[in-house]
XYZ file of C-alpha atoms in Angstrom:
297
model
C 0.000 0.000 0.000
C 1.241 3.566 -0.682
C 2.549 5.324 2.387
C -0.133 7.574 3.863
C 0.298 11.321 4.086
C -1.688 13.663 6.292
C -2.647 16.804 4.372
C -3.907 19.666 6.556
C -5.887 22.837 5.879
C -6.526 25.795 8.192
C -9.819 27.538 8.836
C -10.908 30.699 10.660
C -14.143 31.747 12.303
C -15.189 34.768 14.342
C -17.077 32.765 16.968
C -15.600 32.746 20.489
C -14.190 29.454 21.690
C -17.014 29.042 24.196
C -19.583 28.861 21.391
C -17.380 26.487 19.413
C -17.244 24.136 22.396
C -21.003 24.418 22.822
C -21.466 22.658 19.490
C -21.538 25.519 17.021
C -18.597 24.341 14.926
C -20.319 21.893 12.587
C -22.429 24.602 10.901
C -20.163 27.563 11.657
C -19.383 30.006 8.817
C -15.762 28.973 8.293
C -13.321 30.948 6.196
C -10.744 28.533 4.818
C -7.196 29.515 3.948
C -6.284 28.626 0.363
C -5.162 25.059 -0.266
C -1.456 24.489 -0.765
C 0.128 22.814 -3.822
C 0.151 19.017 -3.927
C 1.810 17.336 -0.937
C 2.319 20.609 0.912
C 0.216 22.001 3.723
C -0.267 24.620 6.416
C -1.156 23.351 9.889
C -1.062 24.310 13.578
C -2.427 27.855 13.090
C -2.128 30.342 15.968
C -3.436 33.940 15.814
C -1.854 37.134 17.066
C -3.183 40.648 16.543
C -0.660 43.416 15.950
C -1.303 47.128 15.767
C -3.016 47.115 12.391
C -3.622 43.526 11.315
C -4.457 40.025 12.411
C -1.551 37.639 11.867
C -1.565 33.848 11.682
C 1.529 31.797 12.470
C 1.444 28.275 11.059
C 3.615 25.295 10.231
C 4.526 25.108 6.550
C 5.368 21.571 5.478
C 6.516 20.058 2.189
C 6.606 16.265 1.815
C 9.382 16.632 -0.762
C 11.770 17.824 1.968
C 9.956 16.588 5.106
C 11.037 19.717 6.931
C 8.665 22.043 8.763
C 9.143 25.809 9.027
C 6.987 28.638 10.395
C 5.156 31.016 8.045
C 3.561 34.345 8.893
C 0.271 35.211 7.180
C -1.164 38.726 7.455
C -4.916 39.226 6.982
C -7.001 42.287 6.144
C -10.277 43.297 7.826
C -12.171 40.803 5.664
C -9.786 38.032 6.789
C -8.197 37.741 3.353
C -4.475 36.936 3.194
C -2.653 40.058 2.001
C 0.888 38.960 2.806
C 2.719 35.734 3.522
C 6.354 35.165 4.317
C 8.665 32.770 6.180
C 9.370 33.953 9.727
C 11.277 31.129 11.441
C 13.446 28.360 10.084
C 15.907 26.101 11.874
C 17.978 23.072 10.896
C 15.329 20.951 12.636
C 11.592 20.561 12.059
C 9.388 23.303 13.517
C 5.622 23.317 14.053
C 2.907 24.325 16.579
C 3.983 28.000 16.918
C 2.304 29.263 20.085
C 2.542 33.092 19.955
C 1.496 35.206 22.945
C 2.135 38.479 24.783
C 3.618 38.576 28.293
C 5.959 40.710 30.397
C 6.005 43.541 27.872
C 7.122 41.362 24.952
C 5.741 38.928 22.378
C 6.912 35.329 22.496
C 6.874 32.222 20.347
C 7.157 28.695 21.726
C 7.267 26.355 18.724
C 7.384 22.563 18.686
C 10.961 21.469 18.003
C 11.541 18.064 19.591
C 13.946 16.981 16.837
C 16.346 19.620 18.159
C 16.486 17.663 21.411
C 14.943 20.459 23.455
C 12.599 23.433 23.619
C 13.486 27.032 22.719
C 11.588 30.177 23.679
C 11.827 32.976 21.092
C 11.165 36.704 21.557
C 9.810 38.956 18.812
C 12.395 41.400 17.543
C 11.667 43.976 14.868
C 8.120 42.919 13.966
C 6.256 39.621 13.634
C 8.626 38.193 11.014
C 11.691 38.630 13.255
C 12.340 36.159 16.092
C 15.320 35.955 18.443
C 16.223 32.975 20.622
C 15.646 33.948 24.239
C 16.325 30.819 26.303
C 16.272 27.044 26.382
C 13.509 25.613 28.564
C 14.610 22.497 30.417
C 11.968 19.986 31.470
C 11.844 16.355 32.595
C 11.840 15.127 28.970
C 12.057 16.379 25.417
C 8.525 17.753 24.926
C 6.110 17.862 22.015
C 3.336 20.436 21.471
C 4.225 22.460 24.557
C 1.354 24.736 25.550
C 1.722 27.662 27.999
C -0.836 29.098 30.416
C -0.591 31.948 32.911
C -2.812 31.052 35.868
C -3.000 32.046 39.532
C 0.210 34.060 39.357
C 2.298 31.268 37.826
C 3.246 29.947 34.432
C 2.245 26.424 33.513
C 3.341 24.236 30.602
C 1.393 21.263 29.240
C 3.274 18.853 26.969
C 3.726 15.247 25.880
C 7.075 13.406 26.061
C 8.841 12.619 22.799
C 10.174 9.350 24.264
C 8.028 7.025 22.131
C 4.937 6.938 19.952
C 2.902 5.860 22.983
C 4.013 8.817 25.110
C 3.705 11.328 22.261
C 0.106 10.345 21.611
C -1.122 9.373 25.060
C 0.781 10.989 27.949
C 0.342 14.465 29.427
C 3.010 16.174 31.528
C 2.865 19.488 33.408
C 5.538 21.906 34.642
C 5.348 25.233 36.482
C 7.497 28.305 36.973
C 7.366 31.723 38.608
C 8.800 33.246 35.405
C 8.264 32.429 31.772
C 12.012 32.080 31.227
C 12.303 29.602 34.095
C 13.577 27.755 35.956
C 10.812 25.211 35.304
C 9.716 22.556 37.805
C 8.159 19.318 36.492
C 4.971 18.291 38.250
C 5.535 15.622 40.898
C 2.731 13.513 39.406
C 4.052 13.340 35.826
C 2.598 11.893 33.730
C -0.534 13.491 35.148
C -2.679 11.782 32.501
C -2.312 8.620 30.403
C -5.097 8.412 27.854
C -4.743 8.316 24.081
C -8.164 9.923 23.732
C -7.256 13.137 25.518
C -3.635 13.814 26.499
C -1.570 15.405 23.718
C -2.090 19.191 23.671
C -3.708 20.711 20.601
C -4.146 24.464 20.860
C -4.562 27.471 23.133
C -5.019 26.804 26.847
C -7.387 29.298 28.488
C -9.741 29.892 31.378
C -13.449 29.762 30.460
C -16.076 30.542 33.090
C -13.526 29.976 35.822
C -12.305 26.604 34.518
C -9.069 25.798 32.714
C -9.641 24.382 29.248
C -6.801 22.684 27.381
C -7.535 21.497 23.830
C -6.235 17.936 23.474
C -5.999 15.498 20.589
C -7.913 12.266 20.342
C -5.378 9.919 18.737
C -7.216 6.606 19.118
C -8.140 6.254 15.446
C -5.361 8.309 13.880
C -2.865 10.980 14.918
C -4.869 14.184 15.293
C -8.132 12.358 14.766
C -10.178 14.902 16.735
C -9.992 17.724 19.275
C -11.543 17.449 22.722
C -11.652 20.033 25.510
C -9.844 18.848 28.632
C -11.441 20.601 31.603
C -8.886 20.895 34.393
C -10.461 21.064 37.842
C -7.279 20.965 39.905
C -3.855 22.305 38.981
C -1.192 22.885 41.610
C 2.302 21.699 42.496
C 1.181 18.300 43.737
C -2.310 17.733 42.335
C -3.983 17.425 38.955
C -7.545 16.466 38.075
C -9.250 16.772 34.707
C -12.211 15.547 32.671
C -12.299 15.279 28.893
C -15.280 16.552 26.949
C -16.731 15.124 23.757
C -14.849 15.433 20.434
C -15.683 18.529 18.410
C -17.682 17.889 15.264
C -15.952 18.725 12.006
C -17.346 21.672 10.039
C -19.741 20.666 7.269
C -17.737 22.869 4.906
C -14.515 20.875 5.460
C -15.216 18.877 2.298
C -12.462 16.386 1.595
C -10.744 17.263 4.883
C -12.759 15.015 7.167
C -10.114 12.645 8.555
C -9.110 14.638 11.605
C -8.569 17.926 13.449
C -5.673 18.626 15.786
C -5.596 22.357 16.569
C -8.062 24.691 18.294
C -6.457 28.073 18.912
C -7.822 31.456 19.897
C -6.754 35.085 20.077
C -7.155 38.433 18.388
C -10.923 37.997 18.227
C -10.878 34.795 16.160
C -10.804 31.026 16.555
C -8.618 28.870 14.304
C -8.696 25.167 13.523
C -7.003 22.771 11.139
C -8.513 19.693 9.501
C -6.956 16.910 7.456
C -7.477 14.342 4.793
C -5.287 11.260 4.462
C -3.669 10.810 1.061
C -2.870 7.211 0.066
C -2.278 7.848 -3.618
C 0.375 6.373 -5.900
C 1.533 9.933 -6.525
C 2.495 10.148 -2.863
C 4.401 6.869 -3.083
C 6.221 8.124 -6.188
C 7.210 11.285 -4.277
C 8.756 9.125 -1.542
C 10.616 7.017 -4.088
C 12.056 10.088 -5.802
C 13.177 11.468 -2.476
C 14.844 8.186 -1.529
C 16.654 7.995 -4.866
C 17.853 11.563 -4.547
C 19.282 10.843 -1.103
C 20.951 7.644 -2.357
C 22.855 9.496 -5.084
C 23.617 12.621 -3.053
């Protein structure tokens, strides 16, 4: 069988996250970003509003190179893309670019487990300029690290990159008095072991007094669905949470009905991504060409 390829597409809606979680997503008026060329995609979208425009930071991925970078998309008042450019590239794969304001600066915390660690970046001269600020040291190499400021402390939610099982089904927590650390792993790590609702998948926030962490349901496929994880206790020694039902896919998703693995919010919008799984011979041929190129390099 041809090797499968997950192809993602990003969508935007002006509903608040609370309404999305209440079941309004399936018929919501989505605005979809344009599809990418064959075997390329944008995924993991996170919004940030600057002085004049809404910006989206997203993973740009090309199966020909199998290397992820971060793109910056700038939208006008009608949410049309008016500019797009690369904004962060490293020697290792990058994805899941959490962008947020804190302590008088703007920060990015992208997924980068193939680097062997986690790097916090600070915005320099505008949203296309990012400077390495510090390395965050945790109890493991993390994937999809998600920050939250709550009760006067910083918290990080993440999954260990140790194995496929831990990446898809374990949740760890760490806390710090400062964003730049030092960080203290939770004494109960892993605080959750459940492939239906452990790997983070978006913006953590407080809704109606309760912490909500979007998490991925990976039972059927990686990024098969997004669930809200409602956290009822979060402190140095305790953790208690309950997973909600999976979000329904938008009716307008069309071909992209095989999964969803991001629910992010900010700047007055909510963003998601959805996928379809490509099993075509064209995808297999792309892999063969890549293998041959590496063999003769």
